[in-house]
PDB file of C-alpha atoms in Angstrom:
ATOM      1  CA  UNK S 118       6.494   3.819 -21.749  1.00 44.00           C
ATOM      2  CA  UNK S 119       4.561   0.384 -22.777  1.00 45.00           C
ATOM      3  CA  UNK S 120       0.788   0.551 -22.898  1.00 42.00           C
ATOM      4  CA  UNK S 121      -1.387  -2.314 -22.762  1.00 44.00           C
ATOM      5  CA  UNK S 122      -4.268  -4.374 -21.425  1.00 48.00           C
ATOM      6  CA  UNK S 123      -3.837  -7.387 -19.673  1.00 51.00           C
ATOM      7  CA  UNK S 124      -6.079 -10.707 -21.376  1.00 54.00           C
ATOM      8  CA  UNK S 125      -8.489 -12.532 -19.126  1.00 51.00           C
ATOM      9  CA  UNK S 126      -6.209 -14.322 -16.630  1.00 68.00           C
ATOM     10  CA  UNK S 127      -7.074 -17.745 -16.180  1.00 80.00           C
ATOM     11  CA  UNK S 128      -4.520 -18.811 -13.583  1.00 90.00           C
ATOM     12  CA  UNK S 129      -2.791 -16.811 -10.520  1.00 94.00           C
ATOM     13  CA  UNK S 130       0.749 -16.118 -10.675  1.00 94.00           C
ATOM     14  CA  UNK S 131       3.943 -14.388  -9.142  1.00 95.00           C
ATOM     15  CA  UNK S 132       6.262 -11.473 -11.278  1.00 94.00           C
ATOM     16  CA  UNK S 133       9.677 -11.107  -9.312  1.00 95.00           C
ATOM     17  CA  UNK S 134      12.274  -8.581 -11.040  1.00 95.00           C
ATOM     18  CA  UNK S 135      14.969  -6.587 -10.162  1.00 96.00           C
ATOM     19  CA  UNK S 136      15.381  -3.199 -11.719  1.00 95.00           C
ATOM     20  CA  UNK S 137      16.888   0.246 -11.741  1.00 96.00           C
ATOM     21  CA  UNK S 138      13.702   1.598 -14.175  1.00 96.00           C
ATOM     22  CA  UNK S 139      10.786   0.055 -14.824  1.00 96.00           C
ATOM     23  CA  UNK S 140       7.395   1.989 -16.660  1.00 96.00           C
ATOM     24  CA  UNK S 141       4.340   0.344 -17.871  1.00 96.00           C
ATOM     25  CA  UNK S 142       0.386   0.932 -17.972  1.00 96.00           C
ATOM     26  CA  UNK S 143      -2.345  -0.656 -18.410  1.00 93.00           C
ATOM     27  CA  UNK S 144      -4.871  -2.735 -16.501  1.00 92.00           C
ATOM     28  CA  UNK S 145      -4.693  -6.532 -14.492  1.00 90.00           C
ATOM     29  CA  UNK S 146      -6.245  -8.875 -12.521  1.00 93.00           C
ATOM     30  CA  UNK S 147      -6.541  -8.091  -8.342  1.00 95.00           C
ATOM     31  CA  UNK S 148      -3.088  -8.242  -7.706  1.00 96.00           C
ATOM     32  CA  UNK S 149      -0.818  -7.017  -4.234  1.00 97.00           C
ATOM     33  CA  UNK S 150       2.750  -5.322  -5.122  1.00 97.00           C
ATOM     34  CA  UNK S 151       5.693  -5.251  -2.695  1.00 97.00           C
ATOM     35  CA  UNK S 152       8.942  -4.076  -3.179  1.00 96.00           C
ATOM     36  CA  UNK S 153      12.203  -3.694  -1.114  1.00 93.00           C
ATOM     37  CA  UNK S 154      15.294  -1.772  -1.603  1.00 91.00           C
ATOM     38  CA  UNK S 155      13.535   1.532  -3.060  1.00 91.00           C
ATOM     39  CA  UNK S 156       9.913   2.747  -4.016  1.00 93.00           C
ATOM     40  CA  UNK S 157       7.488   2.427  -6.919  1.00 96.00           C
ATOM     41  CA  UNK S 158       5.148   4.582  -7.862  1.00 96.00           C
ATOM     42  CA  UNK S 159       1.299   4.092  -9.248  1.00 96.00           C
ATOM     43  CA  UNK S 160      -0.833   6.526 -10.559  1.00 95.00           C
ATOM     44  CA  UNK S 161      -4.696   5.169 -10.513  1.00 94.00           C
ATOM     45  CA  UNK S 162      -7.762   7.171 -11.410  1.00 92.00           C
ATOM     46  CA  UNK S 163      -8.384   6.879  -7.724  1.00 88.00           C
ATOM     47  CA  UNK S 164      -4.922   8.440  -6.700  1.00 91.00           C
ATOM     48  CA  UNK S 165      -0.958   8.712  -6.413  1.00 94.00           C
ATOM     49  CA  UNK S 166       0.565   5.728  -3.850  1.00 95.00           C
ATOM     50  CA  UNK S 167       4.104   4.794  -3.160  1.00 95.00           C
ATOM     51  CA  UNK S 168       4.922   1.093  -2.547  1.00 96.00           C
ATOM     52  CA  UNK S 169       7.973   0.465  -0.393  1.00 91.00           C
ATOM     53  CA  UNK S 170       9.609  -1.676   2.118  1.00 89.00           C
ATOM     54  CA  UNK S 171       7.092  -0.900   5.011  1.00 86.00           C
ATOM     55  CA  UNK S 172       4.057  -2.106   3.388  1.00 93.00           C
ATOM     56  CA  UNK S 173       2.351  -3.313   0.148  1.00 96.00           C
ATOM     57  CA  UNK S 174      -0.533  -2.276  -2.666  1.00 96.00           C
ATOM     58  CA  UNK S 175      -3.704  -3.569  -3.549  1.00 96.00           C
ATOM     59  CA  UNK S 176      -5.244  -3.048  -7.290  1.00 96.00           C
ATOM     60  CA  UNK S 177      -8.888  -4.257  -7.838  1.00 94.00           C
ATOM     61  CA  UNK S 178      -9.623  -6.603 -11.313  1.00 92.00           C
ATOM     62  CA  UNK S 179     -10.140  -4.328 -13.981  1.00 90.00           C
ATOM     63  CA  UNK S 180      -8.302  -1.153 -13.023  1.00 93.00           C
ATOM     64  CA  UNK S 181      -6.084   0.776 -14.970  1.00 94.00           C
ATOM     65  CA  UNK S 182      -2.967   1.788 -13.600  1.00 96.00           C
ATOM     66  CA  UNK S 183       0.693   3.251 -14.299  1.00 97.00           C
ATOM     67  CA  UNK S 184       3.852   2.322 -12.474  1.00 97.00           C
ATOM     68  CA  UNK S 185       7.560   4.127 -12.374  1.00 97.00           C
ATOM     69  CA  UNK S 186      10.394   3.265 -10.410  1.00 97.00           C
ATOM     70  CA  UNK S 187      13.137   5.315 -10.753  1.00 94.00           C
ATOM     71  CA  UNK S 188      16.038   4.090  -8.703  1.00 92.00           C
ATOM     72  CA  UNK S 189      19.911   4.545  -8.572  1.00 88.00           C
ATOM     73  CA  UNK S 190      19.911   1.312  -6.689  1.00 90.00           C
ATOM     74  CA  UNK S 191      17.991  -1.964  -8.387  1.00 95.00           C
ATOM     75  CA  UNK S 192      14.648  -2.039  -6.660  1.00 96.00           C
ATOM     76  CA  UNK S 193      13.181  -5.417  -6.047  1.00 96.00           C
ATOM     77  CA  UNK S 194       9.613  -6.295  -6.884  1.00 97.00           C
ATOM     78  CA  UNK S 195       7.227  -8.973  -5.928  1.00 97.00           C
ATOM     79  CA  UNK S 196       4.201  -9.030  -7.022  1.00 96.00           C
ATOM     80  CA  UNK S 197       1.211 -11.472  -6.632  1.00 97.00           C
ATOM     81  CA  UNK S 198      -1.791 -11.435  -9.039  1.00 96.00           C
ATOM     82  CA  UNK S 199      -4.325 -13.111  -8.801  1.00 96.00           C
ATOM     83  CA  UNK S 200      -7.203 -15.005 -11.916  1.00 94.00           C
ATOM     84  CA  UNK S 201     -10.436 -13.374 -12.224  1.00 90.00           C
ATOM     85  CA  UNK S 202     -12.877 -14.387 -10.085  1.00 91.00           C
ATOM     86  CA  UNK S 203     -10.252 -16.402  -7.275  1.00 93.00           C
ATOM     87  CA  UNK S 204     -11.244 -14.174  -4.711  1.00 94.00           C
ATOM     88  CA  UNK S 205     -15.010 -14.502  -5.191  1.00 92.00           C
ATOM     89  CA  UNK S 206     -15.034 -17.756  -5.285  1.00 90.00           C
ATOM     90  CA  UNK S 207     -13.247 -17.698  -1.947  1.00 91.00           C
ATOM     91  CA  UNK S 208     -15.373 -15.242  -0.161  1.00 89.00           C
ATOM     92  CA  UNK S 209     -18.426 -17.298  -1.694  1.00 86.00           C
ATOM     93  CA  UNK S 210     -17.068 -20.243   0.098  1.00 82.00           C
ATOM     94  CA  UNK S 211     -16.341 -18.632   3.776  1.00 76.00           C
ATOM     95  CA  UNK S 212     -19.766 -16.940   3.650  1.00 71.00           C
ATOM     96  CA  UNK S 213     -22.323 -19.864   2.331  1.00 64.00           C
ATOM     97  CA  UNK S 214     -20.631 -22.069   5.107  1.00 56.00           C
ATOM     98  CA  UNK S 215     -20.194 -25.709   4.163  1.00 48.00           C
ATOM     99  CA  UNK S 216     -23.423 -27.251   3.659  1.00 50.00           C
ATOM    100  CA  UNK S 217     -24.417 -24.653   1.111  1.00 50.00           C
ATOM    101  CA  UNK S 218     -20.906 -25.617  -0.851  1.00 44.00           C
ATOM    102  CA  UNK S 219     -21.390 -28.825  -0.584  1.00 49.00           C
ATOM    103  CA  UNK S 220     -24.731 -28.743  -2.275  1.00 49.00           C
ATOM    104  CA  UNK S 221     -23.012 -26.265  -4.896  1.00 51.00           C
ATOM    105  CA  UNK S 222     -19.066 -26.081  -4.711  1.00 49.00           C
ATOM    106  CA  UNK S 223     -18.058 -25.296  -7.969  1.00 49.00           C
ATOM    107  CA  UNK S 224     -20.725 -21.770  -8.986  1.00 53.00           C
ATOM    108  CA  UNK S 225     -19.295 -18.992  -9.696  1.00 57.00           C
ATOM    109  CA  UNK S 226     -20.505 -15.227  -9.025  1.00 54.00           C
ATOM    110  CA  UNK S 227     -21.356 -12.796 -11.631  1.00 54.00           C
ATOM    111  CA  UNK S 228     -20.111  -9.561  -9.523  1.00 68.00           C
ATOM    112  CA  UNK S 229     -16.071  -8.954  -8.844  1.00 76.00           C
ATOM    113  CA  UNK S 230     -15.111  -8.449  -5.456  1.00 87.00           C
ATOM    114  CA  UNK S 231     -13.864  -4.281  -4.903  1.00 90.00           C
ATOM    115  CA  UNK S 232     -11.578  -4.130  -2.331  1.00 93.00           C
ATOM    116  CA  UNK S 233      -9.884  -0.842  -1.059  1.00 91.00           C
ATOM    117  CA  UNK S 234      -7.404   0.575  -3.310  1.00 90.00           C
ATOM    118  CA  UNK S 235      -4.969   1.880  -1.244  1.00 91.00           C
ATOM    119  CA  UNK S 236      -1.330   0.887   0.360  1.00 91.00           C
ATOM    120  CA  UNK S 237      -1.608  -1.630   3.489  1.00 92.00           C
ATOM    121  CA  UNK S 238       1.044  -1.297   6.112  1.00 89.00           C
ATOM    122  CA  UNK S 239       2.923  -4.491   6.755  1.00 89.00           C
ATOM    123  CA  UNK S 240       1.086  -6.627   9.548  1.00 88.00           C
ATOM    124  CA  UNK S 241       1.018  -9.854  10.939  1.00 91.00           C
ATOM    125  CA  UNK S 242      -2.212 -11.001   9.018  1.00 91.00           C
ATOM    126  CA  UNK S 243      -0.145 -10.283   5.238  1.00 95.00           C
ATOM    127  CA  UNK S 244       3.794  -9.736   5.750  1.00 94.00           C
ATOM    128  CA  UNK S 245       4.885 -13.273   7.163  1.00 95.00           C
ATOM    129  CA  UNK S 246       2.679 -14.827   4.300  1.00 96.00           C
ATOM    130  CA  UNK S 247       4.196 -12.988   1.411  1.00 96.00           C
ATOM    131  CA  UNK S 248       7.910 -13.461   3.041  1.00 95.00           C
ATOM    132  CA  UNK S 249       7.464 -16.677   2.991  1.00 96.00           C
ATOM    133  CA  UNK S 250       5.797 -17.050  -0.741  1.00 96.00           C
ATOM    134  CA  UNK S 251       8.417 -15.410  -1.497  1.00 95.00           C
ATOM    135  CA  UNK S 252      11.299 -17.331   0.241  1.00 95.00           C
ATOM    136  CA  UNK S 253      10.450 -20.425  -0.303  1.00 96.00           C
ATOM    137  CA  UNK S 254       9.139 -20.077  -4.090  1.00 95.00           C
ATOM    138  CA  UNK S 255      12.862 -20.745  -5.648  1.00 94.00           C
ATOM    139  CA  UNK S 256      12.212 -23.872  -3.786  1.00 94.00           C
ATOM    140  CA  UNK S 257       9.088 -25.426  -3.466  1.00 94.00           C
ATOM    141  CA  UNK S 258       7.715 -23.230  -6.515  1.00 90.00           C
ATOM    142  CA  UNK S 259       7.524 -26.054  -8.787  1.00 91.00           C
ATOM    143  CA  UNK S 260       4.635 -28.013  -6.547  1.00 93.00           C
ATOM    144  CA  UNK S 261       1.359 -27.275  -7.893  1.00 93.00           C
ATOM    145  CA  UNK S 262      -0.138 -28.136  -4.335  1.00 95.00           C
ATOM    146  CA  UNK S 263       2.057 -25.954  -1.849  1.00 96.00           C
ATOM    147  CA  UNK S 264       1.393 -23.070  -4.578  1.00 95.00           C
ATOM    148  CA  UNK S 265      -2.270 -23.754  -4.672  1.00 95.00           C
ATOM    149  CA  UNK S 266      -2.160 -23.100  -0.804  1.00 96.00           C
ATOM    150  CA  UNK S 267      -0.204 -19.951  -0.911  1.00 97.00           C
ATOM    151  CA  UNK S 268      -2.540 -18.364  -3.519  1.00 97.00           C
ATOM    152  CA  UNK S 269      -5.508 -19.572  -1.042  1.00 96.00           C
ATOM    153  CA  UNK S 270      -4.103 -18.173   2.154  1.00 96.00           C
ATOM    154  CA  UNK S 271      -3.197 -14.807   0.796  1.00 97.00           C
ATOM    155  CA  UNK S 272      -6.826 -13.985  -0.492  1.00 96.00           C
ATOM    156  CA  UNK S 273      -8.236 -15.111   2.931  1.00 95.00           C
ATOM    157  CA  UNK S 274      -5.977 -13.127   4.391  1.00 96.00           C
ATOM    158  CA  UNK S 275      -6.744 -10.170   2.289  1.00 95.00           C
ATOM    159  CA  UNK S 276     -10.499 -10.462   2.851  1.00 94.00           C
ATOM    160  CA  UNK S 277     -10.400 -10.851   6.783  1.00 94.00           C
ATOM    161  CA  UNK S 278      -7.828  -7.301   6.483  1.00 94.00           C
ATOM    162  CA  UNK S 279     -11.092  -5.804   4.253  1.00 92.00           C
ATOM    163  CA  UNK S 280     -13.365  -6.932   6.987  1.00 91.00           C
ATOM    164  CA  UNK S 281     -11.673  -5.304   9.350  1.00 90.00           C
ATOM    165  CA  UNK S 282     -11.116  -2.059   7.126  1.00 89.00           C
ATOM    166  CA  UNK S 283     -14.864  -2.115   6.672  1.00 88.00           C
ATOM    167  CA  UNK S 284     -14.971  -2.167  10.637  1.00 88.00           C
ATOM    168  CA  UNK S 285     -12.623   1.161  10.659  1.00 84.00           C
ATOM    169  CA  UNK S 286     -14.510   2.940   7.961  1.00 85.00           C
ATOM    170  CA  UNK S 287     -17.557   2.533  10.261  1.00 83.00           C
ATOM    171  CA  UNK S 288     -15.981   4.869  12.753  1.00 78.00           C
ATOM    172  CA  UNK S 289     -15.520   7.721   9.931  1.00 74.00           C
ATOM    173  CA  UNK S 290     -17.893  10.621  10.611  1.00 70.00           C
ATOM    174  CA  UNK S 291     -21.574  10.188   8.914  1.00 69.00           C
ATOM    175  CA  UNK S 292     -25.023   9.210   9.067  1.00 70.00           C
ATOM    176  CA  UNK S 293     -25.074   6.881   6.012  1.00 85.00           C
ATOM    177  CA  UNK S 294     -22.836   4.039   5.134  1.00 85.00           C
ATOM    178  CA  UNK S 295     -22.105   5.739   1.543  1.00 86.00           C
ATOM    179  CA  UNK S 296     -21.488   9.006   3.029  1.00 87.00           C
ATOM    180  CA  UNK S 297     -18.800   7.255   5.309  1.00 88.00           C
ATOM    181  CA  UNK S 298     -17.356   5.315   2.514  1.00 88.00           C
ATOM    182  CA  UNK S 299     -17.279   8.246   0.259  1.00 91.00           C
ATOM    183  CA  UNK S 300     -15.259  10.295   3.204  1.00 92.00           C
ATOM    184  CA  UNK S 301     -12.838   7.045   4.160  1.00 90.00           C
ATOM    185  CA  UNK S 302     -12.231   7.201   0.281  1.00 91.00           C
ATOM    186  CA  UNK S 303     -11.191  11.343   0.001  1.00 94.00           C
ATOM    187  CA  UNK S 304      -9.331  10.620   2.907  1.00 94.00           C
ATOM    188  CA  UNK S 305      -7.166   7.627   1.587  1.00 94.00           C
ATOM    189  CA  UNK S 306      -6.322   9.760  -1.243  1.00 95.00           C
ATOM    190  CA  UNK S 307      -5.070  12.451   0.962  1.00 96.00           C
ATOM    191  CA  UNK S 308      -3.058   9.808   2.865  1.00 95.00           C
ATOM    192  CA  UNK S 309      -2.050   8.293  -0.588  1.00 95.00           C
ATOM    193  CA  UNK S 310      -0.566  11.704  -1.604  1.00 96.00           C
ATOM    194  CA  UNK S 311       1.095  12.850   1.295  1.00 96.00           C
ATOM    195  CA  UNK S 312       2.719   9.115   1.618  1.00 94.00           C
ATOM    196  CA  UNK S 313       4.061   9.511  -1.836  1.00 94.00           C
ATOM    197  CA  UNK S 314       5.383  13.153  -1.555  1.00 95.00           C
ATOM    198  CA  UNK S 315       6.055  13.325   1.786  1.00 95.00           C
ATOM    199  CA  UNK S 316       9.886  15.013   1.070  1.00 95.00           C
ATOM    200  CA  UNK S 317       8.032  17.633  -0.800  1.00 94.00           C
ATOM    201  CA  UNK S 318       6.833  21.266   0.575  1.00 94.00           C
ATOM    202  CA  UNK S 319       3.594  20.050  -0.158  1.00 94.00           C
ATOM    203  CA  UNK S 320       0.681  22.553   1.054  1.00 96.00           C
ATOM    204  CA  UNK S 321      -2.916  22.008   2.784  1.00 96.00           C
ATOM    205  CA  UNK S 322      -4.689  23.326  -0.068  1.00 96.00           C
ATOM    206  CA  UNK S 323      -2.847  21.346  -2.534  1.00 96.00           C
ATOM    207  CA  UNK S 324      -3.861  18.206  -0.824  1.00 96.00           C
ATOM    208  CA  UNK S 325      -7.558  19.822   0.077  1.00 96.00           C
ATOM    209  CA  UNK S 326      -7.864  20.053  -3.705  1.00 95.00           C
ATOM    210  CA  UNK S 327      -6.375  16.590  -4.688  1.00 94.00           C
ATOM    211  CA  UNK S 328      -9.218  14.612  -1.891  1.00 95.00           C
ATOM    212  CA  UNK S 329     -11.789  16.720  -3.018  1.00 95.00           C
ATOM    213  CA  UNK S 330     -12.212  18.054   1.283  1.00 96.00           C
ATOM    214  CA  UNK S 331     -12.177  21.711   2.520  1.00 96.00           C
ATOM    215  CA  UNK S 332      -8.946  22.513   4.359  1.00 96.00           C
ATOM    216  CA  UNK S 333     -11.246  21.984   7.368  1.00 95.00           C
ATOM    217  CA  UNK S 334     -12.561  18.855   6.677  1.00 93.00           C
ATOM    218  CA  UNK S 335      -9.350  17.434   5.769  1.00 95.00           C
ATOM    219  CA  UNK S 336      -7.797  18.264   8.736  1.00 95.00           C
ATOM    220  CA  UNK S 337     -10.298  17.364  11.132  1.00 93.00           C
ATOM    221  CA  UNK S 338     -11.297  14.054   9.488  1.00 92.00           C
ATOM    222  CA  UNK S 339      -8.062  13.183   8.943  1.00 94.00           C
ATOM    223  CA  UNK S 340      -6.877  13.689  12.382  1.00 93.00           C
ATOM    224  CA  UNK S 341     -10.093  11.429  13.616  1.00 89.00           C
ATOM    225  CA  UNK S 342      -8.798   8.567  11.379  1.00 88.00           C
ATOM    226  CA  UNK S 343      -5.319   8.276  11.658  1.00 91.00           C
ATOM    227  CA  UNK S 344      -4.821  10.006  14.476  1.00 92.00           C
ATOM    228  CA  UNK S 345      -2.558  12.533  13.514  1.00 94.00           C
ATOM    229  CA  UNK S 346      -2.700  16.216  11.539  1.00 96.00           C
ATOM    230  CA  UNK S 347      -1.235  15.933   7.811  1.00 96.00           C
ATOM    231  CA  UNK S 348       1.787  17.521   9.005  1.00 96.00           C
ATOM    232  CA  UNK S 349       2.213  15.248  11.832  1.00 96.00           C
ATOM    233  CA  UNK S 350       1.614  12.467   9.193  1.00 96.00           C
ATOM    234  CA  UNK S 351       4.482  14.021   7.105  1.00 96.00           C
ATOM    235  CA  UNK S 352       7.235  14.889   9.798  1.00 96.00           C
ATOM    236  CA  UNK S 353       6.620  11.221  11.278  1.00 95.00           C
ATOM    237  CA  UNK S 354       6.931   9.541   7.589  1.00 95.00           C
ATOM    238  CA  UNK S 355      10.814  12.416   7.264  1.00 96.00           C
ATOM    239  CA  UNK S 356      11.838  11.096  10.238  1.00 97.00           C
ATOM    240  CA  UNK S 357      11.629   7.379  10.311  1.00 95.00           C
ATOM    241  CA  UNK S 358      12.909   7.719   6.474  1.00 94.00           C
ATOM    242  CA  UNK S 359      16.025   9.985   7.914  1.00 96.00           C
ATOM    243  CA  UNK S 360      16.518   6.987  10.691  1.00 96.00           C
ATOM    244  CA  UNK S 361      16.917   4.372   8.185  1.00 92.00           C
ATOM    245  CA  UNK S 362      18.893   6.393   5.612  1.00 94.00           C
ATOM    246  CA  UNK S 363      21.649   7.363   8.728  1.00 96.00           C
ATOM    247  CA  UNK S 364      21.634   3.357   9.644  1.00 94.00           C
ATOM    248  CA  UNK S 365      22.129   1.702   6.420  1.00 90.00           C
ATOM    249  CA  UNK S 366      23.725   4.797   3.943  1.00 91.00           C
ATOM    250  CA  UNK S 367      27.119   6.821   4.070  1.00 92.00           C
ATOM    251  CA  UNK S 368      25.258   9.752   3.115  1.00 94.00           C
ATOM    252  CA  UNK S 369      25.884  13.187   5.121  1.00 95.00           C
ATOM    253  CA  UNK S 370      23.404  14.153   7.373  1.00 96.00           C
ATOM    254  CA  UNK S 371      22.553  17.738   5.458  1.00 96.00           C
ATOM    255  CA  UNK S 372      22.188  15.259   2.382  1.00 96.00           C
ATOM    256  CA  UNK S 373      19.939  12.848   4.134  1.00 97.00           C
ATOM    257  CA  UNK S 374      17.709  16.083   5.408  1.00 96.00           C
ATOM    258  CA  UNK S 375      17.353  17.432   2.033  1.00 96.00           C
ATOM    259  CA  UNK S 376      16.478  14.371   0.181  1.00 95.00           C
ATOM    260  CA  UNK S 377      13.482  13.903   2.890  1.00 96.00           C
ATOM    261  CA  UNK S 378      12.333  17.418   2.728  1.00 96.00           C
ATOM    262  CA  UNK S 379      13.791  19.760   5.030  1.00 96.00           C
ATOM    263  CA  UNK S 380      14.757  22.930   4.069  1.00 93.00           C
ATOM    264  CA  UNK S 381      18.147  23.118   6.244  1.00 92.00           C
ATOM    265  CA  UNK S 382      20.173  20.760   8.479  1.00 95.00           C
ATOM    266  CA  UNK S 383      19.266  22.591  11.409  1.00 95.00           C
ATOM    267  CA  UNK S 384      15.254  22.210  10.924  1.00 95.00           C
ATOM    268  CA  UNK S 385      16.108  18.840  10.566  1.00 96.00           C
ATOM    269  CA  UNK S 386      18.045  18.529  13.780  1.00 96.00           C
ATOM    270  CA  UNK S 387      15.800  20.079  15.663  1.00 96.00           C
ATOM    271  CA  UNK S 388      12.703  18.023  14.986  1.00 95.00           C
ATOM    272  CA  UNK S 389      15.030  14.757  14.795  1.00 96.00           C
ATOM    273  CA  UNK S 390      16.219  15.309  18.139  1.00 96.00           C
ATOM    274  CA  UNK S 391      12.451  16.357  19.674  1.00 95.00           C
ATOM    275  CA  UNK S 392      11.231  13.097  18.212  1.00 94.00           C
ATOM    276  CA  UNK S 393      13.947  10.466  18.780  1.00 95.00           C
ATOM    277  CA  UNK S 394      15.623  12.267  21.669  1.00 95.00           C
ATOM    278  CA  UNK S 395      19.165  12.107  19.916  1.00 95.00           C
ATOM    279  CA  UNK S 396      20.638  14.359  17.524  1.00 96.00           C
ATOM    280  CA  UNK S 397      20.980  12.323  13.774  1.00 96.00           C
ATOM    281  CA  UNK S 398      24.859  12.123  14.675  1.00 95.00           C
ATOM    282  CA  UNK S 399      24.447  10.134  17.504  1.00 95.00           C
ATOM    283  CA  UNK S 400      21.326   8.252  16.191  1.00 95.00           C
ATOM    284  CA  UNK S 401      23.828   6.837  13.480  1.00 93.00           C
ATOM    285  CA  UNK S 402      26.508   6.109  16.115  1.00 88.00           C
ATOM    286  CA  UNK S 403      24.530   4.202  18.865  1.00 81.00           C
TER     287      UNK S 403
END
């Protein structure tokens, strides 16, 4: 495994690969990771997160990080980072309003923007702007201009999705603002974990442990948040993995419920069946 620190970025820019295995660590710019086709997995100080098809990762400036992706399949990356100080000097420019940046356009801000280190789902604010970055880069990648825009449109996209993250964490149990951000953060990091290990017999007070919660707290917070128990959280992530594995793989379906964590085939069928209302067999045949 390669370990290094990334210089002081002085432009944004795109890394698109294709790979089986991939390890590195180090620290970057803000920069959002997608991939397709399999999973990669970063370790932060923060946490543990698992980036695949369904959604995509934020990393603030400055933080270190590791990444593995360990694939029989080649897993495809594309990732967006971003220069220091890009997004500040966007969010200066939406919050002064014009006249202020007309009387001072070009400042710059001393403090980095933090946002929240954690993996997005796909939604209609960020997905149709990366898919088409990334569709039409081969393309129109060599015009300064259109690139210029794309850059520009993703960060203002990522800061109205922390404004309204900032919105939800204000609904999180707690008389103080820090208390409430200090819970939404324990809580992410349960979340994180159970996303990324989600085929494993993980227990309560492992994850209690890991987000720093009581068993109690962790499943009553959690529950308020994302509306769901950890388990639920964990059955709901087997079973929509188990859907797509029996529509676009050959595999058996006793492989398919051991590789997303059931102990036997007819555990699996069972909950498959109470949740979809078909039995995997004739899931894959419809």
């Amino acid at each position: 495994m390669g370990t290094s620190r990334f210089p002081l970025f002085q432009r944004n820019f795109v890394l698109q690969a294709r790979s089986t295995t991939h390890h590195w660590e180090g620290t970057g710019p803000l920069s959002l990771k997608t991939f397709r086709n399999g999973r990669a997995y970063y370790k932060t100080k923060l946490g543990h997160y698992a980036v695949e098809r369904e959604g995509y990762l934020l990393l603030n400036e400055g933080e270190q990080y590791a990444i593995a992706i360990e694939s029989e399949t080649e897993v495809d990356s594309f990732c967006v980072f971003f220069k220091n100080g890009f997004a500040e000097e966007i969010h200066r420019a939406v919050h002064l309003g014009i006249e202020k940046s007309l009387d001072d356009p070009f400042s710059e801000t001393t403090h980095p923007l933090q946002f929240y280190t954690k993996s997005y789902r796909n939604s209609h604010l960020i997905t149709p702007l990366i898919e088409s970055f990334k569709h039409s880069l081969p393309v129109l990648g060599s015009e300064n201009l259109w690139v210029d825009e794309q850059y520009q449109n993703l960060i203002q996209a990522l800061l109205n999705v922390h404004q309204k993250m900032a919105q939800e964490i204000n609904t999180v149990p707690g008389t103080r603002p820090a208390t409430r951000e200090e819970l939404f953060r324990r809580l992410t990091v349960a979340y994180e974990y159970l996303h990324a290990y989600y085929s494993q017999n993980v227990s309560l007070e492992e994850v209690s442990k890991i987000a720093c919660l009581s068993k109690n707290h962790l499943i009553r917070n959690f529950r308020h948040f994302f509306k769901r128990t950890p388990h639920q959280f964990i059955l709901e992530k087997r079973i929509l993995e188990a859907q797509r594995l029996l529509a676009q793989t050959e595999s058996s379906v006793t492989e398919i419920s051991l590789s997303v964590g059931f102990d036997n085939v007819s555990s699996f069928n069972k909950v498959f069946k109470q949740r979809t209302g078909l039995s995997p067999r004739m899931f894959r045949k419809k």
